[in-house]
Amino acid sequence: MTRPNEVRASLSARRRAAELDALAGGAPVDVLVVGGGVTGTGVALDAASRGLSVALVEAHDLAFGTSRWSSKLVHGGLRYLAHGHVRLARQSAVERDILLRRTAPHLTRPMAQLFPRYADASAAAEALTAAGLTAGDALRRLAGTPSALLPRPRSVPAAQALTLAPGLREAGLHGGMLAFDGALTDDARLVVALARTAAGLGARVLTRVRALELAADRVRARDELTGEHVELRARQVVNAAGVWAGGLVPSVRLRPSRGSHLVLDGRATGLGETALMVGVPGETNRFVFLLPQPGGRVYLGLTDEPLDGEATDITEVPESDVDFLLDVASRVLARPPTRADVLGSFAGLRPLLDSADGRTSDLSREHAVLTDAATGVVTVVGGKLTTYRVMARDTVDAAVRAARLRAPASRTARLPLIGAADRAALATVEAPRALVRRYGTEAPRVAALGDVDPALARPVADGSDVTAGEVVWAVRHEGALSADDVLHRRTRLGLVAPEAEAARPEVTDLVERSLRGLR
Ligand SMILES: Cc1cc2nc3c(=O)[nH]c(=O)nc-3n(C[C@H](O)[C@H](O)[C@H](O)COP(=O)(O)OP(=O)(O)OC[C@H]3O[C@@H](n4cnc5c(N)ncnc54)[C@H](O)[C@@H]3O)c2cc1C
């Protein structure tokens, strides 16, 4: 199989300008993708790895939309099992295995999760959770994931639960279930890795290009940097614009739901590395998560509320979500978290298909590939981050059929993303662990920037674990075009506003100098 070329996998402002120029008014590509989230970049990679010519346009930046606001779980689909969606749960378990062991070991890790059991818990809910975890483990085995990577779930006594999660409230604690699932270091970095791997196979990845009007074989678009209008031609156009997909193809009807997270200082929660899954009072199989992150933060999420009105670019976290999340966490933590412990917050919108009445949390998370009868545009919506690869495969299959392209079957199950290596190899990469978690086998190249110029080894702000070298790398190789791209998507400094603002002057200067070739 063709492997991505590392040099070609570099995205930069210069490459963007040259490729947009060549594409506008030039020969059609086989597949033109609209949307640079996990779905669109996944489609671009699937198509490029089948030998098709590909371009992708993204209105803002890679991972600008929902894909950077997820819970960052690569999950086996416990909730789908509870709702009887066995096929979807099985698919999730298989995709989790592919991400953890083949395509992105560098960006993923196993995460221990504790479901604490308190005296006042409903026995039925406990039994359902235990049954779900057992069934989920059967799917893990079917997917071929070894128990050395994701150990079997087991019941633990109260003393062990407290060792795993020292911040738990002790009064009334009867123990809990310990289970293991997958987690991403950073969802936005998965999207960047997908885009760069696609670019390494020849895909043209063009950020700051907004699609205005779609037909099966062309897109009218605007270069958001110059304001210039361009027409881009293709044998098949694919709409992967997430919650904005319906704005481009009106027959696509979505019912987005909002999910919010709070960013807490890990010390305030008293948690170690084990996540807590806390049942929402009065509901079965709905959980609020406390998810410890490398670097000491804990994400507290998640809500699932229908969105009123249109999807805006950025979704705010309403006060009611803050209260709800703090309230649920307070039920299980020895020291109830307060608003003073909240360092930041983020919310995203799930692009769920409007397929049924009822609450959005009960709508199916299955994805759909729809070919619009009026225009012939292929749209992909729904699904989730964990299953992006099958979504992409099904979408490219549909595009190939619709445009009668000649292409082999999907190859992405065996195609490691840029920076990937197996866990044993990653353990021997000679670079700081924090860099290996973000860049995998490319970490020594990022670290080497600081060897050549010691100023680039320094953090971008006091106390930050992001170095100046990472900013330069983001501009030279990861397609960052502005300080915001770096603060909010190549790094996640933006999750805590004061930290982003402390780093902004240095990041802005580095980005500007790198764009001018002075760095
Ligand atoms: C709160 C929350 C938590 C979640 N947690 C998880 C989780 O832990 N694990 C999991 O597997 N899944 C999770 N999901 C689901 C997952 O995040 C989404 O299904 C997935 O990210 C959707 O990706 P997407 O590429 O379809 O959409 P997006 O990421 O929104 O991408 C669409 C892109 O299209 C661009 N765009 C829009 N209009 C145009 C235009 N006119 N021209 C060009 N570009 C355009 C946007 O800028 C955007 O970048 C979660 C979802 C939410 C909301």
PDB file of C-alpha atoms in Angstrom, residues 371-501:
ATOM      1  CA  THR A 371     -27.234  11.425  -1.623  1.00  0.00           C
ATOM      2  CA  ASP A 372     -29.321  14.519  -2.286  1.00  0.00           C
ATOM      3  CA  ALA A 373     -31.850  13.862  -5.056  1.00  0.00           C
ATOM      4  CA  ALA A 374     -31.828  17.477  -6.255  1.00  0.00           C
ATOM      5  CA  THR A 375     -28.080  18.137  -6.452  1.00  0.00           C
ATOM      6  CA  GLY A 376     -26.380  14.740  -6.259  1.00  0.00           C
ATOM      7  CA  VAL A 377     -24.175  15.915  -3.375  1.00  0.00           C
ATOM      8  CA  VAL A 378     -23.197  13.131  -0.953  1.00  0.00           C
ATOM      9  CA  THR A 379     -23.588  14.148   2.719  1.00  0.00           C
ATOM     10  CA  VAL A 380     -22.281  12.299   5.768  1.00  0.00           C
ATOM     11  CA  VAL A 381     -23.678  13.110   9.200  1.00  0.00           C
ATOM     12  CA  GLY A 382     -24.158  11.619  12.656  1.00  0.00           C
ATOM     13  CA  GLY A 383     -21.813   9.034  14.103  1.00  0.00           C
ATOM     14  CA  LYS A 384     -19.046   9.964  16.479  1.00  0.00           C
ATOM     15  CA  LEU A 385     -15.358  10.542  16.667  1.00  0.00           C
ATOM     16  CA  THR A 386     -14.529   6.920  17.525  1.00  0.00           C
ATOM     17  CA  THR A 387     -16.199   5.649  14.350  1.00  0.00           C
ATOM     18  CA  TYR A 388     -14.953   8.321  11.936  1.00  0.00           C
ATOM     19  CA  ARG A 389     -13.090   5.694   9.881  1.00  0.00           C
ATOM     20  CA  VAL A 390     -16.152   3.596   9.017  1.00  0.00           C
ATOM     21  CA  MET A 391     -18.083   6.789   8.313  1.00  0.00           C
ATOM     22  CA  ALA A 392     -15.347   7.808   5.905  1.00  0.00           C
ATOM     23  CA  ARG A 393     -15.227   4.384   4.282  1.00  0.00           C
ATOM     24  CA  ASP A 394     -19.001   4.332   3.692  1.00  0.00           C
ATOM     25  CA  THR A 395     -18.923   7.881   2.350  1.00  0.00           C
ATOM     26  CA  VAL A 396     -16.136   7.221  -0.135  1.00  0.00           C
ATOM     27  CA  ASP A 397     -17.903   4.016  -1.228  1.00  0.00           C
ATOM     28  CA  ALA A 398     -21.012   6.140  -1.916  1.00  0.00           C
ATOM     29  CA  ALA A 399     -18.970   8.795  -3.752  1.00  0.00           C
ATOM     30  CA  VAL A 400     -17.270   6.139  -5.885  1.00  0.00           C
ATOM     31  CA  ARG A 401     -20.660   4.653  -6.806  1.00  0.00           C
ATOM     32  CA  ALA A 402     -22.319   8.013  -7.470  1.00  0.00           C
ATOM     33  CA  ALA A 403     -19.546   9.330  -9.739  1.00  0.00           C
ATOM     34  CA  ARG A 404     -18.606   5.920 -11.186  1.00  0.00           C
ATOM     35  CA  LEU A 405     -15.000   6.305 -10.064  1.00  0.00           C
ATOM     36  CA  ARG A 406     -12.581   3.429 -10.198  1.00  0.00           C
ATOM     37  CA  ALA A 407     -11.111   2.761  -6.768  1.00  0.00           C
ATOM     38  CA  PRO A 408     -10.173  -0.194  -4.582  1.00  0.00           C
ATOM     39  CA  ALA A 409     -11.843  -0.888  -1.221  1.00  0.00           C
ATOM     40  CA  SER A 410     -10.958   1.212   1.837  1.00  0.00           C
ATOM     41  CA  ARG A 411      -7.430   0.724   3.164  1.00  0.00           C
ATOM     42  CA  THR A 412      -7.461   2.885   6.259  1.00  0.00           C
ATOM     43  CA  ALA A 413      -7.816   0.076   8.826  1.00  0.00           C
ATOM     44  CA  ARG A 414      -4.155  -0.683   8.221  1.00  0.00           C
ATOM     45  CA  LEU A 415      -2.845   2.809   7.591  1.00  0.00           C
ATOM     46  CA  PRO A 416      -1.052   4.339  10.591  1.00  0.00           C
ATOM     47  CA  LEU A 417      -1.509   8.087  10.959  1.00  0.00           C
ATOM     48  CA  ILE A 418       1.495  10.351  10.825  1.00  0.00           C
ATOM     49  CA  GLY A 419       3.508   9.951  14.056  1.00  0.00           C
ATOM     50  CA  ALA A 420       2.052   6.514  14.869  1.00  0.00           C
ATOM     51  CA  ALA A 421       4.052   3.507  16.056  1.00  0.00           C
ATOM     52  CA  ASP A 422       3.212   0.623  18.346  1.00  0.00           C
ATOM     53  CA  ARG A 423       3.345   1.271  22.077  1.00  0.00           C
ATOM     54  CA  ALA A 424       6.654  -0.527  22.568  1.00  0.00           C
ATOM     55  CA  ALA A 425       8.290   1.614  19.879  1.00  0.00           C
ATOM     56  CA  LEU A 426       6.725   4.804  21.263  1.00  0.00           C
ATOM     57  CA  ALA A 427       8.184   4.013  24.695  1.00  0.00           C
ATOM     58  CA  THR A 428      11.682   4.189  23.194  1.00  0.00           C
ATOM     59  CA  VAL A 429      11.227   7.482  21.303  1.00  0.00           C
ATOM     60  CA  GLU A 430      13.892   9.834  22.610  1.00  0.00           C
ATOM     61  CA  ALA A 431      11.936  12.944  23.489  1.00  0.00           C
ATOM     62  CA  PRO A 432      10.001  14.297  26.478  1.00  0.00           C
ATOM     63  CA  ARG A 433       6.911  12.131  27.176  1.00  0.00           C
ATOM     64  CA  ALA A 434       4.552  15.113  26.831  1.00  0.00           C
ATOM     65  CA  LEU A 435       5.824  15.627  23.272  1.00  0.00           C
ATOM     66  CA  VAL A 436       5.543  11.919  22.407  1.00  0.00           C
ATOM     67  CA  ARG A 437       1.885  12.005  23.544  1.00  0.00           C
ATOM     68  CA  ARG A 438       1.230  14.876  21.146  1.00  0.00           C
ATOM     69  CA  TYR A 439       3.543  14.110  18.198  1.00  0.00           C
ATOM     70  CA  GLY A 440       4.408  10.399  18.465  1.00  0.00           C
ATOM     71  CA  THR A 441       7.471   9.511  16.384  1.00  0.00           C
ATOM     72  CA  GLU A 442       7.755  13.132  15.239  1.00  0.00           C
ATOM     73  CA  ALA A 443       8.471  14.271  18.824  1.00  0.00           C
ATOM     74  CA  PRO A 444      12.285  14.239  18.388  1.00  0.00           C
ATOM     75  CA  ARG A 445      11.933  16.554  15.374  1.00  0.00           C
ATOM     76  CA  VAL A 446       9.839  18.971  17.450  1.00  0.00           C
ATOM     77  CA  ALA A 447      12.312  18.774  20.330  1.00  0.00           C
ATOM     78  CA  ALA A 448      15.234  19.271  17.911  1.00  0.00           C
ATOM     79  CA  LEU A 449      13.965  22.769  17.106  1.00  0.00           C
ATOM     80  CA  GLY A 450      14.924  23.676  20.659  1.00  0.00           C
ATOM     81  CA  ASP A 451      18.361  22.064  20.285  1.00  0.00           C
ATOM     82  CA  VAL A 452      19.134  24.269  17.306  1.00  0.00           C
ATOM     83  CA  ASP A 453      17.731  27.419  18.879  1.00  0.00           C
ATOM     84  CA  PRO A 454      17.470  27.314  22.704  1.00  0.00           C
ATOM     85  CA  ALA A 455      14.795  30.033  22.632  1.00  0.00           C
ATOM     86  CA  LEU A 456      12.503  27.461  21.027  1.00  0.00           C
ATOM     87  CA  ALA A 457      12.950  25.058  23.954  1.00  0.00           C
ATOM     88  CA  ARG A 458      11.368  27.595  26.301  1.00  0.00           C
ATOM     89  CA  PRO A 459       7.679  27.501  27.314  1.00  0.00           C
ATOM     90  CA  VAL A 460       5.384  30.042  25.634  1.00  0.00           C
ATOM     91  CA  ALA A 461       4.345  31.320  29.070  1.00  0.00           C
ATOM     92  CA  ASP A 462       5.416  30.719  32.656  1.00  0.00           C
ATOM     93  CA  GLY A 463       4.181  27.337  33.862  1.00  0.00           C
ATOM     94  CA  SER A 464       3.029  26.189  30.421  1.00  0.00           C
ATOM     95  CA  ASP A 465       4.129  22.818  29.040  1.00  0.00           C
ATOM     96  CA  VAL A 466       3.873  24.122  25.453  1.00  0.00           C
ATOM     97  CA  THR A 467       7.198  25.197  23.979  1.00  0.00           C
ATOM     98  CA  ALA A 468       7.965  27.897  21.434  1.00  0.00           C
ATOM     99  CA  GLY A 469       9.220  25.093  19.174  1.00  0.00           C
ATOM    100  CA  GLU A 470       5.727  23.608  19.071  1.00  0.00           C
ATOM    101  CA  VAL A 471       4.364  26.892  17.748  1.00  0.00           C
ATOM    102  CA  VAL A 472       6.958  26.979  14.982  1.00  0.00           C
ATOM    103  CA  TRP A 473       6.230  23.322  14.175  1.00  0.00           C
ATOM    104  CA  ALA A 474       2.495  24.079  13.987  1.00  0.00           C
ATOM    105  CA  VAL A 475       3.119  26.800  11.387  1.00  0.00           C
ATOM    106  CA  ARG A 476       5.721  24.911   9.366  1.00  0.00           C
ATOM    107  CA  HIS A 477       4.054  21.492   9.333  1.00  0.00           C
ATOM    108  CA  GLU A 478       0.519  21.567  10.713  1.00  0.00           C
ATOM    109  CA  GLY A 479      -1.121  24.308   8.680  1.00  0.00           C
ATOM    110  CA  ALA A 480      -1.561  26.832  11.532  1.00  0.00           C
ATOM    111  CA  LEU A 481      -2.176  30.269  10.009  1.00  0.00           C
ATOM    112  CA  SER A 482      -2.841  32.360  13.122  1.00  0.00           C
ATOM    113  CA  ALA A 483      -2.209  32.563  16.853  1.00  0.00           C
ATOM    114  CA  ASP A 484      -5.751  31.283  17.465  1.00  0.00           C
ATOM    115  CA  ASP A 485      -5.061  28.172  15.378  1.00  0.00           C
ATOM    116  CA  VAL A 486      -2.158  27.438  17.717  1.00  0.00           C
ATOM    117  CA  LEU A 487      -3.857  28.410  20.988  1.00  0.00           C
ATOM    118  CA  HIS A 488      -7.141  26.624  20.301  1.00  0.00           C
ATOM    119  CA  ARG A 489      -6.407  23.727  17.955  1.00  0.00           C
ATOM    120  CA  ARG A 490      -2.700  22.743  17.619  1.00  0.00           C
ATOM    121  CA  THR A 491      -2.402  23.118  21.396  1.00  0.00           C
ATOM    122  CA  ARG A 492      -5.266  23.356  23.889  1.00  0.00           C
ATOM    123  CA  LEU A 493      -4.040  26.376  25.827  1.00  0.00           C
ATOM    124  CA  GLY A 494      -7.331  28.005  24.873  1.00  0.00           C
ATOM    125  CA  LEU A 495      -9.310  25.711  27.180  1.00  0.00           C
ATOM    126  CA  VAL A 496      -8.238  27.930  30.080  1.00  0.00           C
ATOM    127  CA  ALA A 497      -8.659  31.536  28.951  1.00  0.00           C
ATOM    128  CA  PRO A 498      -6.112  33.193  31.304  1.00  0.00           C
ATOM    129  CA  GLU A 499      -3.446  30.718  30.147  1.00  0.00           C
ATOM    130  CA  ALA A 500      -4.198  31.429  26.509  1.00  0.00           C
ATOM    131  CA  GLU A 501      -4.011  35.163  27.112  1.00  0.00           C
TER     132      GLU A 501
END
